[in-house]
Coordinates of C-alpha atoms and ligand atoms in Angstrom, one line a residue:
X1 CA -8.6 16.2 -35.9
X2 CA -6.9 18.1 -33.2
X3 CA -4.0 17.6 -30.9
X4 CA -4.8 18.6 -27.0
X5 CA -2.3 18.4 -24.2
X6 CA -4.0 17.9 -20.8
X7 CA -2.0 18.9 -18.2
X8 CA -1.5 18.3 -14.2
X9 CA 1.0 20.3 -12.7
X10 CA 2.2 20.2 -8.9
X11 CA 4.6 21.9 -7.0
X12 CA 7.6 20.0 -8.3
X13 CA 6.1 18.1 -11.3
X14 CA 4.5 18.4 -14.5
X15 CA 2.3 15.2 -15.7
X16 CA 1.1 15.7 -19.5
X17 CA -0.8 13.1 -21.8
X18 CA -1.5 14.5 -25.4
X19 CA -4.7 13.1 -26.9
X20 CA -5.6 13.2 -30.5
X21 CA -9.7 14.9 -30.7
X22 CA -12.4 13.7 -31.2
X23 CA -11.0 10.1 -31.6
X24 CA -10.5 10.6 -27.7
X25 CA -7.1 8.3 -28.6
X26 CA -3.6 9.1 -26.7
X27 CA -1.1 10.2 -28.6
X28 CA 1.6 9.9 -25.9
X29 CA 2.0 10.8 -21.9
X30 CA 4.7 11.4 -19.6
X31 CA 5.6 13.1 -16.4
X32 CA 8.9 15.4 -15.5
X33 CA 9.6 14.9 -11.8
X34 CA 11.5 16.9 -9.1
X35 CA 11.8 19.8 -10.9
X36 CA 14.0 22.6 -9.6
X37 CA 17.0 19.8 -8.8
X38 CA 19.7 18.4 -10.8
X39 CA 18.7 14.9 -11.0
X40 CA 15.3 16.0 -12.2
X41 CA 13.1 13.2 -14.0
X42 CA 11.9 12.9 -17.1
X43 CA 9.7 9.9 -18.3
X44 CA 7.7 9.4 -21.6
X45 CA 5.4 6.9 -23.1
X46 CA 5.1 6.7 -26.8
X47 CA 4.3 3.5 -29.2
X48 CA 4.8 1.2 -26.3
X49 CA 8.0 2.0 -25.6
X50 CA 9.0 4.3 -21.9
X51 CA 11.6 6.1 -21.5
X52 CA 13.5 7.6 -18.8
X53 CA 15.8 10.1 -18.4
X54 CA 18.0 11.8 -15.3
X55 CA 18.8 15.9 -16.4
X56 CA 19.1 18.9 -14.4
X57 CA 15.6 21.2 -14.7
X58 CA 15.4 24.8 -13.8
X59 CA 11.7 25.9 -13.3
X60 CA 8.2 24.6 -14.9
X61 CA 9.0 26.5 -18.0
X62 CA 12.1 24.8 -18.6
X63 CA 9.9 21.2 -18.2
X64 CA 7.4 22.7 -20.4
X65 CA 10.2 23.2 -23.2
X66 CA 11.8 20.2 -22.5
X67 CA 8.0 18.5 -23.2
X68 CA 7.4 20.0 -26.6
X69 CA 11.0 20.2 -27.9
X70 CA 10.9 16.5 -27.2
X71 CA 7.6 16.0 -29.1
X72 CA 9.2 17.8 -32.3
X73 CA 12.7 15.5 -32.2
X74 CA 10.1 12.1 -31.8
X75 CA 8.1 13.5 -34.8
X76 CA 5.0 13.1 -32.7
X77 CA 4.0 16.4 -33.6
X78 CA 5.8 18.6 -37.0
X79 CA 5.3 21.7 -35.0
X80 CA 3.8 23.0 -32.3
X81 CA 1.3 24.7 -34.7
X82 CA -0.5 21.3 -34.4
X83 CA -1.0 21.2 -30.4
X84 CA -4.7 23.3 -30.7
X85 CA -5.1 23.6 -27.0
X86 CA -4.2 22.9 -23.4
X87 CA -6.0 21.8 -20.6
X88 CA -5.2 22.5 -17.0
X89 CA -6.2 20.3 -14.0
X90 CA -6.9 23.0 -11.3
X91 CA -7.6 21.3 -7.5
X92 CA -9.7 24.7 -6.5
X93 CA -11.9 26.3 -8.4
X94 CA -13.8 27.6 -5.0
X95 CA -17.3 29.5 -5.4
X96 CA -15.9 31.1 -8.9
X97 CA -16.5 28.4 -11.2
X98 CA -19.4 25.6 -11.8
X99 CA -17.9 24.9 -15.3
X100 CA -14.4 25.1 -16.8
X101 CA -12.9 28.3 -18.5
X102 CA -11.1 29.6 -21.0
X103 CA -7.8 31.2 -19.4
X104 CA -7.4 34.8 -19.5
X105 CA -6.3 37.5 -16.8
X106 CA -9.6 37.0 -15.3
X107 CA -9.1 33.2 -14.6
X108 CA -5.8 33.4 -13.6
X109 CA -6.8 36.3 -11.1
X110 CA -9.5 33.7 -9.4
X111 CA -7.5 31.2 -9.4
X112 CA -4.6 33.2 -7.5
X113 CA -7.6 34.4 -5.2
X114 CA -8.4 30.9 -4.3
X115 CA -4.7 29.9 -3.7
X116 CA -5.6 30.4 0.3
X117 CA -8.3 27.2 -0.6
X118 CA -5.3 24.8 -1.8
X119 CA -2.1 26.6 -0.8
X120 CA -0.4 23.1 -1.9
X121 CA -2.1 23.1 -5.3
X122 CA -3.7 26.3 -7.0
X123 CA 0.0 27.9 -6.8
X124 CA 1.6 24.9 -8.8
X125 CA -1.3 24.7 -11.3
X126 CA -0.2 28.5 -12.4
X127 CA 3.2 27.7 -12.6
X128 CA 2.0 25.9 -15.2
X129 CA -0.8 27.8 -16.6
X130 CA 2.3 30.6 -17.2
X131 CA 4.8 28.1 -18.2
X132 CA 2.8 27.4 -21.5
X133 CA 1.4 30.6 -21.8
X134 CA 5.1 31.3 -22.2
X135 CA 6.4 28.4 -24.4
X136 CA 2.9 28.3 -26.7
X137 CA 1.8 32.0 -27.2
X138 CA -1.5 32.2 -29.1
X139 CA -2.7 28.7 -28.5
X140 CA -6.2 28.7 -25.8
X141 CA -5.7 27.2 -22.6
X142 CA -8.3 26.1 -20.4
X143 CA -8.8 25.3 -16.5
X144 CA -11.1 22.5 -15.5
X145 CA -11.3 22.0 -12.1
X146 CA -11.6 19.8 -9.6
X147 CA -14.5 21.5 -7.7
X148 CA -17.1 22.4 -10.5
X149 CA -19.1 18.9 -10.4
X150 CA -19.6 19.8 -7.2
X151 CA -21.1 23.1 -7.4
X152 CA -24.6 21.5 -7.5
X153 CA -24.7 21.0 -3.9
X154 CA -27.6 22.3 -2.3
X155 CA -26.5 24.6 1.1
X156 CA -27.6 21.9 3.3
X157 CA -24.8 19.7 2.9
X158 CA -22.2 22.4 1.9
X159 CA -22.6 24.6 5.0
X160 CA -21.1 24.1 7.8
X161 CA -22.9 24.5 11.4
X162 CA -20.1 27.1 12.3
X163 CA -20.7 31.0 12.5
X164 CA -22.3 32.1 9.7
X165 CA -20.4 34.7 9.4
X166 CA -17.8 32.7 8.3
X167 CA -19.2 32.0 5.3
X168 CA -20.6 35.4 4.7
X169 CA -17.0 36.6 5.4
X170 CA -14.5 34.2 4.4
X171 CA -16.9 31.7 2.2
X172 CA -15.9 28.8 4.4
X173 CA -18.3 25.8 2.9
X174 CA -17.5 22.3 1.7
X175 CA -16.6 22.5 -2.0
X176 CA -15.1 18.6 -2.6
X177 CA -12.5 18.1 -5.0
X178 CA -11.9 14.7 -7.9
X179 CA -14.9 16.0 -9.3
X180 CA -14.0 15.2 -13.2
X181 CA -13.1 12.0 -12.3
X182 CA -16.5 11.2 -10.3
X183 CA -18.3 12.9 -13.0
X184 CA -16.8 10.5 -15.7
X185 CA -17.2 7.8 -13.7
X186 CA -21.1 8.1 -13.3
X187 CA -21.8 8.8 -16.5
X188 CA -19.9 5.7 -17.5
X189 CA -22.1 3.3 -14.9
X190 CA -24.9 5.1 -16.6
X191 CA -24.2 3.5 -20.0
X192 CA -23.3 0.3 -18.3
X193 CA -26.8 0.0 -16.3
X194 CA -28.4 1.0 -19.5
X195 CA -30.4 4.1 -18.3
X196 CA -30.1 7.7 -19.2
X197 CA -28.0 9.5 -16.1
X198 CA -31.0 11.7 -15.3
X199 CA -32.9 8.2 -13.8
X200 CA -29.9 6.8 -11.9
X201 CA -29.0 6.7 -8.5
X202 CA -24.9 6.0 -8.2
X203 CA -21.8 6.0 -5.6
X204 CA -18.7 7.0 -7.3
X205 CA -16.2 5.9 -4.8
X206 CA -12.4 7.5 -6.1
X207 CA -9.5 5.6 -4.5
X208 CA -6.4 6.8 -4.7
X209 CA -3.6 8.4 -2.7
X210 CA -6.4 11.2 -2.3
X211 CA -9.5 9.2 -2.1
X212 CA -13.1 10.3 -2.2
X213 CA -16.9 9.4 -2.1
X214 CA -19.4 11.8 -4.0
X215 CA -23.8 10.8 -4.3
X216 CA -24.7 11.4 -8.1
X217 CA -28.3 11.6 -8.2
X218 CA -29.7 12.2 -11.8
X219 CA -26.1 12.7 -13.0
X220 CA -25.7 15.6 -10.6
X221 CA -23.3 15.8 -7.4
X222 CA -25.7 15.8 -4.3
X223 CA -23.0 14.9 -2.1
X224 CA -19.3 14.5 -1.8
X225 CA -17.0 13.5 1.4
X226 CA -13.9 15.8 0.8
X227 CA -14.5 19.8 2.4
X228 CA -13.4 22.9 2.2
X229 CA -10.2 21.2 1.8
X230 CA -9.3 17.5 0.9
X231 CA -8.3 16.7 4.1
X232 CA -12.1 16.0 4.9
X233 CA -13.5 12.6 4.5
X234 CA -12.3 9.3 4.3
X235 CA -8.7 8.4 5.8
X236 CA -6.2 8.3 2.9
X237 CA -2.4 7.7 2.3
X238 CA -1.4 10.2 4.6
X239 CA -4.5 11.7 5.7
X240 CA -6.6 11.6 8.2
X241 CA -10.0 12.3 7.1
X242 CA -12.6 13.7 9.7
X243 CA -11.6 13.5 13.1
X244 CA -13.1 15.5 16.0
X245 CA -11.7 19.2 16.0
X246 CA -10.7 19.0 19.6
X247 CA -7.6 17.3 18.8
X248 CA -5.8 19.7 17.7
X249 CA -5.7 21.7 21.1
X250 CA -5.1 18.4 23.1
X251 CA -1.7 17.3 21.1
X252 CA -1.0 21.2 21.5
X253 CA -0.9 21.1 24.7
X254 CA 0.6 17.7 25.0
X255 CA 2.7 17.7 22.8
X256 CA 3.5 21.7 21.7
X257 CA 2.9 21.7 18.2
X258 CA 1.3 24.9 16.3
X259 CA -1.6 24.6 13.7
X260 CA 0.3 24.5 11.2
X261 CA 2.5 21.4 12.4
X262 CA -0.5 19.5 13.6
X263 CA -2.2 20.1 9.9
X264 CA 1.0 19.0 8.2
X265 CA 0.6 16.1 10.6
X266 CA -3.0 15.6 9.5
X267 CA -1.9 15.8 6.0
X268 CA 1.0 13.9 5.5
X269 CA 1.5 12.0 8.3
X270 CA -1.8 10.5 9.0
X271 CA -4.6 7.8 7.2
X272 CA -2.4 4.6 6.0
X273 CA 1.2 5.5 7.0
X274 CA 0.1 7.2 10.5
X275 CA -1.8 4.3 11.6
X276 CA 0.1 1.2 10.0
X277 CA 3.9 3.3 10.8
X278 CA 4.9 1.0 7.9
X279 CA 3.8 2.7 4.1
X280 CA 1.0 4.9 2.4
X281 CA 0.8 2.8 -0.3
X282 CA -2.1 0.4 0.1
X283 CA 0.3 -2.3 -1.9
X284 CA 2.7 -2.6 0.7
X285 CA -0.3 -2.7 3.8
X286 CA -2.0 -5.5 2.1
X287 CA 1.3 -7.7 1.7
X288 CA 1.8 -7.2 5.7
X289 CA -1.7 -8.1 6.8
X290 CA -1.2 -11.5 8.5
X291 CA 2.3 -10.1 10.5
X292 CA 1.3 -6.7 11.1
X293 CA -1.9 -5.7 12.9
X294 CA -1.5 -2.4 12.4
X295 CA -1.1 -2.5 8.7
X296 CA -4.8 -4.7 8.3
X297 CA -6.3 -1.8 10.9
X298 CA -5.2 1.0 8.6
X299 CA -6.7 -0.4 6.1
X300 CA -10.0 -1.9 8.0
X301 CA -10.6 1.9 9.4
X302 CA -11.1 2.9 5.9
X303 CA -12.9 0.4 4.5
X304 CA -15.5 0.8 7.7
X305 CA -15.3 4.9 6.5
X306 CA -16.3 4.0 2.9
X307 CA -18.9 1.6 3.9
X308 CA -20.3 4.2 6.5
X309 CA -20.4 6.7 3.6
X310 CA -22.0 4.6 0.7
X311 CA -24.8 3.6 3.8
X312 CA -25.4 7.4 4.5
X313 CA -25.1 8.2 0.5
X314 CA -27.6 5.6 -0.2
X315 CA -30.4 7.0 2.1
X316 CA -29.9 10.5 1.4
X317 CA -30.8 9.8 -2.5
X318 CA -33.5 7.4 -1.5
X319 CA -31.9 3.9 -3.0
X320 CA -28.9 3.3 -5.4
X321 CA -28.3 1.9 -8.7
X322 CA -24.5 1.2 -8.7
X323 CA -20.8 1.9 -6.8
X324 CA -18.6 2.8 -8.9
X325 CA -14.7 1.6 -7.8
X326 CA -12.2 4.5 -9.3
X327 CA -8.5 5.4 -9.2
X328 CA -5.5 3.2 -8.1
X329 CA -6.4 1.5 -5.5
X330 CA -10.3 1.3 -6.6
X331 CA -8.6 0.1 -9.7
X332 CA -6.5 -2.6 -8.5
X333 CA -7.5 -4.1 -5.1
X334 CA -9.8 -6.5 -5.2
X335 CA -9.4 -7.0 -1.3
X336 CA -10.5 -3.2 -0.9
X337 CA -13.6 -4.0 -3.2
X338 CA -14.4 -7.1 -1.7
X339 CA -14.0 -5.7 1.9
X340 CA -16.1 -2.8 1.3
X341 CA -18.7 -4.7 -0.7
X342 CA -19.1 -6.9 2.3
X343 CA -19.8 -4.5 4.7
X344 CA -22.7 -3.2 2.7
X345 CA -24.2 -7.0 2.4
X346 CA -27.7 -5.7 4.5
X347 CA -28.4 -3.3 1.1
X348 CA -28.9 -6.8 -0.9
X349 CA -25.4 -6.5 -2.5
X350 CA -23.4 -9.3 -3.4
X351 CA -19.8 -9.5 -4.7
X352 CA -18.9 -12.1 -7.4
X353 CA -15.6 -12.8 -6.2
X354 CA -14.4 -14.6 -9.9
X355 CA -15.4 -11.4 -11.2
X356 CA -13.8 -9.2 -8.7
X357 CA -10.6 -10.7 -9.5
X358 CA -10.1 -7.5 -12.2
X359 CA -8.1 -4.8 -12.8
X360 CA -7.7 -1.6 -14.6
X361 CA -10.6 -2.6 -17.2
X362 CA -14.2 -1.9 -16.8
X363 CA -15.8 -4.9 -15.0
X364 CA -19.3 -5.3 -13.4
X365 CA -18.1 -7.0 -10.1
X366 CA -21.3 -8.3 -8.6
X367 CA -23.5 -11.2 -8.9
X368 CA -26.7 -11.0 -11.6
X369 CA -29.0 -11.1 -8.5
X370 CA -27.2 -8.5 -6.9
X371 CA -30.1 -5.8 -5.9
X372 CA -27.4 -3.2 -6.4
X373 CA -24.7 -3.4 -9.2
X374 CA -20.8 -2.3 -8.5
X375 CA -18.3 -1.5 -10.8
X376 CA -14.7 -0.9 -11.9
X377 CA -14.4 2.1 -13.8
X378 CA -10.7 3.4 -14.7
X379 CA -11.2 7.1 -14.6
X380 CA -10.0 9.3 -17.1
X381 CA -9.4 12.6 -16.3
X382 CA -7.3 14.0 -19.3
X383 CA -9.9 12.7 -21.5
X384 CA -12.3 14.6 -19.7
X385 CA -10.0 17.7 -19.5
X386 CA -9.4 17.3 -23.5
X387 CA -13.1 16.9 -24.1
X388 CA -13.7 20.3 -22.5
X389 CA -10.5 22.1 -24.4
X390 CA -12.7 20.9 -27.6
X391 CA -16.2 21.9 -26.2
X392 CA -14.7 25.3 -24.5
X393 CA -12.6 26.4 -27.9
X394 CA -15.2 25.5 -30.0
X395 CA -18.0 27.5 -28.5
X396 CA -15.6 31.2 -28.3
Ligands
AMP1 P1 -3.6 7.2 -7.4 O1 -3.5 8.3 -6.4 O2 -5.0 7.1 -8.1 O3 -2.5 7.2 -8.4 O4 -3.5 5.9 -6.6 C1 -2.2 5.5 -6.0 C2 -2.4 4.5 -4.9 O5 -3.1 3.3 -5.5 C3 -1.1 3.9 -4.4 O6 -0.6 4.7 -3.4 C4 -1.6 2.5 -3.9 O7 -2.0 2.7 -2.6 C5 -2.7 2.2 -4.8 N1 -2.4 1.0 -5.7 C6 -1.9 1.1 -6.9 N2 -1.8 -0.1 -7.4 C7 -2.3 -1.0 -6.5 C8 -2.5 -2.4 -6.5 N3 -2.1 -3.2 -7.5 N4 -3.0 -3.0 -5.4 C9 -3.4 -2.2 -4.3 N5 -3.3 -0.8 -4.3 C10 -2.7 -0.2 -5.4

């Protein structure tokens, strides 16, 4: 048996779950939030219980500390001796890596060289990385990333029809990002439609705050809607997703803002809580729909961009087996199934509404005469980050 801590770290927060291998079982998670302030967060589950407590914390080695001194006092672990390795969510993994990695100066210099890819992420992730380099000398750490699944794109659909050079110079291509979670996903809906992965055709539609659609033909990314950055694609929370590049230099000139205001602006500012002025959180749009129009358009734009996506997804690999509903909003609204499911009703699909009615469990959501099948899959991307701690350390 051995103890892996999987690891997500972001610019101001540390999210942890520590899973007990091979059983794939977890041990205990938790997150510390708004780190760098006084009133920093901590929060951890363990035996059913959560906890939560308010304490002032320094940097992500302080969190890190905090973390594993924690697990000692709560007797999850007798000493750190037992944690065997770490895992590390990393958002860019650029043209560098098509698998994970063991971390060594090596890794950490590519994924520094990539920061420029996901200035918001790759820094935080080696914040991280160094924090329990720090705190857990000796033990391997490893950096699965987001991008990898998606490496398997053929340079049709990851070029873009800009200068060439571009790419020559500055490798400007679309390189996707949620890819452990699409990956588990499929391979899931593979076991559920009873076929080995290499014969099926599936949509793995992640839904979150960040939301994404990738085409997994024969178990292998063929397509995915996020870009060179994950602004691309669908509209999100607070992002747009694709809008015509023009834009940008007509609210210049209108308005005055630089690039870098009107991308904060795409990125923060936009998808849900731009449109709707009211939330980003898909909860709040859906209890407004009948008293605020713009709340229900928000949220019809996106459906329409999922639906548009699945339609183009589905001709590129020739037909489809299954859509596969991830992530929190995938997850929990049934409205956002149903809605999207209903817009695809010309592909012979058909929603079982009683069934629909699930959340947060593995459910097949259409009818037995459905010509396409569509689940709910809860992704699990620490277990997939622990699996490849286990495959990675085992193989050096
Ligand atoms: P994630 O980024 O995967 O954690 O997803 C977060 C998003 O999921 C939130 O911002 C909400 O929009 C959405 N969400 C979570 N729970 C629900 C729910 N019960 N109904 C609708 N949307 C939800």
């Amino acid at each position: 048996m051995k103890k892996i801590m999987a690891v997500n770290a972001g610019s101001s927060s540390l999210k942890f779950q520590l899973l007990e291998m091979p059983d794939e079982v977890i041990i205990t998670e938790g997150i510390v939030e708004r780190i760098g302030l006084k009133d920093a967060y901590y929060t951890i589950k363990f035996n059913g219980d959560k906890e939560k407590v308010v304490l002032p914390i320094k940097d992500h080695a302080e969190a890190v500390k905090l973390v594993l001194d924690d697990l000692i006092k709560r007797e999850i672990v007798k000493d750190l001796q037992e944690i065997s390795g770490v895992g590390h969510r990393i958002v860019q993994g650029g043209w560098y890596f098509q698998d994970s990695a063991i971390i060594n100066d090596d890794t950490i210099a590519k994924i520094e060289e990539l920061c420029d890819l996901a200035p918001l992420h790759n820094p935080a992730h080696l914040i991280g990385i160094r924090a329990f380099l720090k705190v857990l000398p000796g033990v391997p750490n490893v950096a699965v990333f987001d991008t990898s699944f998606h490496q398997t794109m053929k340079p049709d659909t990851y070029m873009y029809a800009t200068p060439y050079e571009w790419y020559e110079k500055y490798k400007i291509r679309k390189y996707g990002a949620h890819g452990t979670s699409h990956k588990y996903v499929a391979y899931v809906a593979a076991k559920l439609l009873n076929k080995p992965i290499e014969e099926t055709k599936i949509i793995t539609c992640h839904l979150g705050n960040g939301a994404s659609i990738t085409a997994v033909k024969g178990g292998i990314c063929v397509d995915t809607s996020m870009g060179l950055t994950p602004l691309e694609g669908i509209p999100m929370g607070t992002r747009s997703g694709n809008i015509d590049p023009t834009i940008l230099e007509y609210m210049a000139k209108k308005e005055g803002f630089t690039i870098s205001e009107l991308l904060v602006i795409l990125n923060r500012k936009s998808g849900y809580l731009g449109v709707s002025g009211v939330s980003n959180d898909s909860r709040d749009l859906e209890k407004c729909l009948d008293t605020n129009e713009r709340c229900r358009l928000a949220l019809d734009i996106q459906y329409k961009r999922i639906a548009d996506y699945i339609g183009s997804y589905y001709i590129q690999m020739g037909g489809l087996d299954a859509i596969v509903f991830t992530a929190g909003i995938g997850e929990n609204s049934s409205r956002c199934r149903e809605q999207v499911i209903n817009r695809l009703a010309v592909l012979g699909i058909k929603l079982d509404p009683e069934a629909n009615k699930a959340r947060g469990e593995i459910t097949e959501i259409t009818t037995k005469d459905s010509l396409i099948k569509a689940f709910l899959i809860p992704t699990k991307e620490e277990l997939m980050i622990a699996r490849d701690v286990v495959r990675l350390t085992e193989q050096k």
